[in-house]
Amino acid sequence: MNETSSQLHGWTRRNFLKAAGAAGALMLFPWLAYAAESDELNAKADDLEASAAEKQAQADEVAAKLEALQTQFNEALERYNTANDAHEAAVAAMNEAQDRIDEATVRISELQVKLSDRAAAIYREGEPTFIDVLFGSESFEDFVTNWDSMEKIGEQDARLVQESKDAKAEAEAAREEYAKQEEIAAEELSKARAAKEELESAQASLQAEYDQMNEDIIAIHAEIEQVRMDAEAAREKEEAAKKAAEEAIAQQQQAASPSAPSGSGSTSSTPSTGVSGWVNPAPGKYITSGFGWRASIGDYHQGVDLSCKYEPVYCMADGTVTTSGWFGTGGQAVTVNHGGGIVSWYLHGSQLLVSVGQKVSAGQQIMVSGNTGFSTGAHLHFQINVNSPNGVTGTAVNPTAYFGW
């Protein structure tokens, strides 16, 4: 059967709590409290590590986005620089064309003065046709054209006039074209600048998020380190308390063990007297599962299982019933306080014959064995505790130090 048990050098804490109850266990074994604290802290640290891992994964995703954004920003910056260069080139070309227009305008003005002087000279010379040409022209350019046609201006002056006119016309055309290019370049530059600024803003936001995540991760790891340190401190306390409990059990077992127990090997079918008038609770039976560590099921057995089917169970000594009823995994059970810190347990009964507070005598039938609780077959789990603080719990000792089966 699987009995309630604890773990010192391998006893399972869970089974001990089943057998003794949490309050009694913690009173007798403070190592259980330290163990629970250590387990809780380690669990918390594990949760924190999972949180840190999740946060790190998120930070890695943000870092990947930052890297991709940096590539986009570099491309946008290149487009911005190209647009800026194109805009500056268009402005420079437009300015250059304007300079050429200004130069051609100055040259034309100078030629106008020169040609006016020539016209005045011709007029003074009395050329009658000059008046006709002069007053028959609607504009100065018509006058120049007519004058050219009349070959009254020298070939060199005519070439200079035409070159100036051509230069001005070409420069004006160029300036108009460059103005269009500047407008296009300015629009492209504005778009490139907006894209660059948008990416810069997105980068700043992501970078701030990434920095905050890193700060959170650092803080979580710092907390993990502290929690692990606290867990280690609790574990050390657990080990110290466990060692103290082991020593206390060993001392109690040594103090309680008789030099020559009587009743050993009894096979009678009636109650037999044992140590100091104690009575074998199941005379004539044999042990099906002994006291101590049971490797097959991985627990520490705090009593002995006896081969009782549905048979009488006797109280081992005079005392007062402290438990009569359902006892956790022990099923229907009776516990008896014999005084001096000594308690006996009788578990897995099918019928209980005593009640709590009742005075009982050594050899009095108190129950019928059975198969209740956590049990794999009808039997009696018999257990003796010493140093009981409450008439129920205590430190389990080997019953074979008092009785023989």
C-alpha positions as a printed Julia matrix, in Angstrom:
405×3 Matrix{Float64}:
   0.0     0.0     0.0
   1.04    3.62   -0.4
   1.21    5.11    3.11
   1.54    8.7     4.15
   5.2     9.56    4.58
   7.78   12.35    4.7
  11.23   12.73    3.23
  14.42   12.94    5.2
  17.18   11.8     2.87
  14.6    11.12    0.17
  11.28   11.26    2.02
   8.53   12.88   -0.02
   7.12   15.99    1.67
   3.74   15.49    0.03
   3.23   12.08    1.63
   4.37   13.34    5.02
   1.74   16.08    4.89
  -0.85   13.47    4.05
   0.06   11.43    7.11
   0.72   14.07    9.76
  -1.21   17.08    8.53
   0.39   20.36    7.45
   0.3    22.03   10.86
   1.93   19.14   12.7
   4.47   18.67    9.97
   5.55   22.29   10.07
   5.8    22.23   13.86
   8.04   19.19   13.78
   9.9    19.9    10.59
  10.55   23.6     9.87
  12.52   22.35    6.89
   9.17   21.84    5.18
   8.5    25.57    5.42
  11.95   26.39    4.1
  11.53   23.82    1.34
   8.19   25.32    0.37
   9.75   28.78    0.37
  12.66   27.56   -1.76
  10.3    25.85   -4.2
   8.1    28.94   -4.4
  11.08   31.22   -5.01
  12.54   28.93   -7.65
   9.13   28.76   -9.35
   8.97   32.56   -9.25
  12.47   32.76  -10.73
  11.44   30.31  -13.47
   8.41   32.48  -14.26
  10.64   35.57  -14.34
  13.08   33.82  -16.68
  10.18   32.92  -18.96
   9.05   36.55  -18.82
  12.59   37.73  -19.58
  12.82   35.32  -22.5
   9.49   36.57  -23.85
  10.58   40.18  -23.39
  13.91   39.41  -25.1
  12.08   37.86  -28.04
   9.99   41.02  -28.33
  13.13   43.14  -28.1
  14.73   41.05  -30.85
  11.68   41.68  -33.04
  11.96   45.42  -32.42
  15.7    45.25  -33.16
  14.93   43.52  -36.47
  12.4    46.24  -37.28
  15.0    48.87  -36.4
  17.51   47.23  -38.69
  15.0    47.1   -41.56
  14.0    50.69  -40.84
  17.64   51.74  -40.91
  17.97   50.24  -44.39
  14.85   52.14  -45.49
  16.19   55.32  -43.9
  19.52   54.94  -45.69
  17.67   54.56  -48.99
  15.47   57.57  -48.19
  18.53   59.6   -47.23
  20.17   58.7   -50.52
  17.03   59.76  -52.4
  16.94   62.98  -50.39
  20.58   63.75  -51.18
  20.0    63.0   -54.87
  16.9    65.23  -54.93
  18.76   67.95  -53.08
  21.66   67.78  -55.56
  19.2    67.92  -58.48
  17.42   70.89  -56.96
  20.66   72.75  -56.3
  21.8    72.0   -59.88
  18.5    73.3   -61.29
  18.72   76.48  -59.21
  22.33   77.01  -60.27
  21.45   76.49  -63.95
  18.48   78.84  -63.65
  20.69   81.46  -62.03
  23.29   81.0   -64.74
  20.64   81.46  -67.44
  19.46   84.61  -65.69
  23.03   85.92  -65.71
  23.17   85.27  -69.46
  19.86   87.11  -69.95
  21.22   90.03  -67.97
  24.41   90.08  -70.01
  22.48   89.96  -73.32
  20.18   92.75  -72.13
  23.19   94.93  -71.32
  24.74   94.21  -74.71
  21.49   95.05  -76.5
  21.22   98.3   -74.54
  24.76   99.2   -75.49
  24.03   98.45  -79.17
  20.87  100.52  -78.99
  22.94  103.51  -77.87
  25.55  102.85  -80.54
  22.96  102.48  -83.3
  21.16  105.59  -82.14
  24.4   107.5   -82.51
  24.81  106.07  -85.99
  21.23  107.08  -86.92
  21.82  110.63  -85.7
  24.98  110.88  -87.78
  23.19  109.67  -90.89
  20.41  112.16  -90.26
  22.94  114.98  -90.0
  24.48  113.83  -93.23
  21.15  114.43  -94.94
  20.22  110.98  -96.12
  16.53  111.48  -97.05
  15.7   107.79  -96.86
  16.58  107.63  -93.18
  13.5   109.68  -92.24
  11.27  107.3   -94.14
  12.85  104.32  -92.4
  12.8   105.94  -89.0
   9.18  107.09  -89.04
   7.95  104.02  -90.9
   9.09  101.71  -88.12
   6.64  100.76  -85.34
   9.38   99.73  -82.91
  13.06   99.86  -82.47
  13.34   96.24  -83.5
  11.37   97.02  -86.68
  13.71   99.94  -87.21
  16.76   97.68  -86.76
  15.28   95.12  -89.11
  14.43   97.76  -91.72
  17.77   99.38  -91.22
  19.45   96.03  -91.75
  17.44   95.43  -94.88
  18.5    98.73  -96.21
  22.11   97.77  -95.46
  22.56  101.15  -93.7
  24.18   99.37  -90.76
  27.46   97.74  -91.18
  27.77   94.02  -91.36
  29.54   93.84  -88.01
  26.84   95.86  -86.21
  24.13   93.68  -87.7
  25.91   90.5   -86.5
  26.28   91.91  -83.0
  22.62   92.84  -82.84
  21.58   89.38  -83.97
  23.95   87.61  -81.6
  22.62   89.65  -78.68
  19.05   88.9   -79.66
  19.84   85.19  -80.05
  21.73   85.06  -76.76
  18.86   86.71  -74.92
  16.27   84.43  -76.52
  18.36   81.34  -75.76
  18.96   82.42  -72.18
  15.27   83.13  -71.62
  14.34   79.73  -73.04
  16.96   78.07  -70.85
  15.75   79.92  -67.76
  12.18   78.86  -68.45
  13.28   75.22  -68.83
  15.44   75.37  -65.7
  12.57   76.95  -63.78
  10.43   73.93  -64.69
  13.24   71.6   -63.62
  13.66   73.54  -60.37
   9.95   73.2   -59.62
  10.07   69.44  -60.24
  13.27   69.1   -58.22
  11.77   71.13  -55.37
   8.74   68.84  -55.26
  10.95   65.73  -55.27
  13.1    67.26  -52.55
  10.04   67.99  -50.44
   8.81   64.4   -50.79
  12.25   63.01  -50.02
  12.55   65.27  -46.97
   9.11   64.21  -45.69
   9.95   60.52  -46.16
  13.25   60.97  -44.38
  11.66   62.82  -41.47
   8.9    60.2   -41.17
  11.48   57.42  -41.01
  13.53   59.39  -38.49
  10.44   59.73  -36.28
   9.64   56.01  -36.6
  13.26   55.17  -35.78
  13.21   57.37  -32.68
   9.97   55.76  -31.47
  11.23   52.22  -32.05
  14.59   53.03  -30.48
  12.86   54.36  -27.37
  10.74   51.18  -27.21
  13.83   49.0   -27.67
  15.76   50.9   -24.98
  12.85   50.52  -22.54
  12.65   46.79  -23.27
  16.36   46.41  -22.56
  15.93   48.26  -19.28
  13.03   45.94  -18.39
  15.09   42.87  -19.27
  18.0    44.09  -17.14
  15.6    44.7   -14.24
  14.03   41.24  -14.62
  17.44   39.54  -14.65
  18.42   41.49  -11.55
  15.23   40.3    -9.86
  15.9    36.73  -10.99
  19.36   36.87   -9.47
  17.95   38.13   -6.17
  15.16   35.53   -6.13
  17.65   32.74   -6.9
  19.83   33.97   -4.06
  16.82   33.98   -1.72
  15.88   30.47   -2.9
  19.41   29.26   -2.25
  19.31   30.78    1.24
  16.0    29.0     1.89
  17.46   25.75    0.59
  20.41   26.07    2.95
  18.0    26.64    5.83
  16.02   23.61    4.65
  19.13   21.44    4.7
  20.05   22.68    8.17
  16.54   22.05    9.49
  16.44   18.63    7.82
  19.7    17.66    9.44
  18.41   18.79   12.82
  15.24   16.74   12.31
  17.25   13.66   11.36
  19.33   13.99   14.47
  16.22   14.41   16.62
  14.64   11.3    15.09
  17.79    9.28   15.63
  17.99   10.39   19.26
  14.34    9.56   19.91
  14.64    6.16   18.25
  17.69    5.37   20.33
  15.98    6.55   23.53
  12.77    4.64   22.82
  14.34    1.32   21.69
  14.22   -1.39   24.46
  17.23   -3.58   25.09
  15.24   -6.78   24.89
  11.71   -6.33   23.49
   9.25   -8.98   24.6
   6.45  -10.5    22.59
   8.82  -10.95   19.63
   7.76  -13.55   17.18
   4.33  -14.03   18.77
   1.98  -16.07   16.68
  -0.95  -16.27   19.08
  -4.42  -15.29   17.92
  -5.13  -13.31   21.14
  -3.61  -10.05   22.29
  -0.14  -10.52   23.76
   1.69   -8.31   26.2
   4.71   -6.44   24.83
   7.02   -3.76   26.15
   6.03   -2.38   29.55
   2.62   -4.02   29.32
   1.98   -2.93   25.73
  -0.19   -5.21   23.6
   0.51   -6.38   20.05
  -2.23   -4.72   17.95
  -2.31   -7.6    15.44
  -0.9   -10.76   17.0
  -0.13  -13.66   14.71
   0.18  -11.49   11.61
   3.18  -10.75    9.42
   4.61   -7.57    7.91
   3.71   -6.94    4.27
   5.53   -3.6     4.04
   8.17   -2.54    6.54
   9.25    0.72    8.12
  11.57    3.08    6.2
  12.45    3.92    2.63
  10.57    1.99   -0.06
  12.49    2.31   -3.34
   9.77    0.55   -5.35
   7.31    3.39   -4.8
   9.73    6.14   -3.83
   8.49    7.08   -0.34
   9.41    6.71    3.33
   7.05    4.4     5.21
   6.47    5.68    8.74
   4.86    2.49   10.04
   4.41   -1.17    9.19
   1.68   -2.82    7.15
   0.32   -5.98    8.76
  -1.51   -8.83    7.06
  -4.89   -8.16    8.63
  -7.84   -8.6     6.3
 -11.09   -7.69    8.06
 -10.01   -8.65   11.56
  -9.89   -7.2    15.09
  -7.33   -4.49   15.84
  -6.25   -3.95   19.47
  -5.02   -0.84   21.23
  -1.36   -1.21   22.12
  -1.56    0.58   25.5
  -3.77    2.57   27.8
  -4.64    6.02   26.49
  -7.18    8.51   25.13
  -8.62    8.43   21.62
  -7.61   11.63   19.8
  -8.86   10.73   16.31
 -11.67    8.44   15.22
 -12.9     8.88   11.69
 -11.62    9.69    8.25
  -7.88   10.44    8.34
  -6.93   11.59    4.83
  -5.19    8.88    2.83
  -5.3     6.69    5.95
  -9.02    6.18    5.44
 -11.02    5.16    8.52
  -8.53    5.49   11.35
  -7.96    5.76   15.09
  -5.15    7.56   16.91
  -4.53    7.12   20.63
  -2.53    9.38   22.93
  -0.69    7.25   25.52
   0.94   10.16   27.34
   4.57   11.12   27.51
   4.45   12.23   23.88
   3.68    8.68   22.62
   0.89    8.2    20.05
  -0.22    5.11   18.11
  -1.93    5.14   14.72
  -4.26    2.5    13.24
  -5.18    3.17    9.6
  -7.43    1.77    6.82
 -10.11    0.32    9.1
 -13.47   -0.94    7.89
 -15.24   -0.36   11.23
 -14.38    1.99   14.1
 -15.36    0.95   17.66
 -14.25    3.98   19.69
 -14.85    7.75   19.65
 -12.72   10.83   20.23
 -12.02   11.52   23.93
 -12.78    7.94   24.97
 -10.41    6.27   27.44
  -9.14    2.92   26.15
  -7.08    0.12   27.69
  -4.2    -1.95   26.42
  -5.58   -4.9    24.43
  -9.04   -3.33   23.91
 -10.41   -3.83   20.41
 -10.75   -0.39   18.83
 -11.47   -1.17   15.16
 -11.75   -3.79   12.43
  -9.05   -3.64    9.73
 -10.03   -2.99    6.13
  -9.21   -1.33    2.84
 -10.26    2.32    3.16
  -8.25    5.37    2.12
  -5.18    5.09   -0.07
  -4.8     1.32    0.06
  -4.22   -1.51   -2.38
  -5.78   -4.23   -0.25
  -7.22   -4.95    3.19
  -4.53   -4.57    5.88
  -3.57   -2.61    8.99
  -1.1     0.27    8.92
   0.31    0.5    12.44
   2.49    3.42   13.47
   4.11    4.73   16.67
   5.02    8.42   17.07
   7.14    9.92   19.86
   7.55   13.52   20.98
   3.98   14.31   19.94
   3.07   17.93   20.71
  -0.68   17.44   20.26
  -1.59   13.79   20.82
  -1.74   13.09   17.08
   1.44   14.0    15.24
   5.02   13.36   16.28
   8.18   11.65   15.1
   7.56    8.17   13.69
   9.73    5.31   15.02
  10.01    1.72   13.87
   7.29   -0.4    15.57
   9.49   -3.5    15.32
  11.59   -1.96   18.12
   8.61   -2.77   20.38
   6.82   -5.7    18.75
   7.74   -8.68   16.64
   5.74  -10.17   13.8
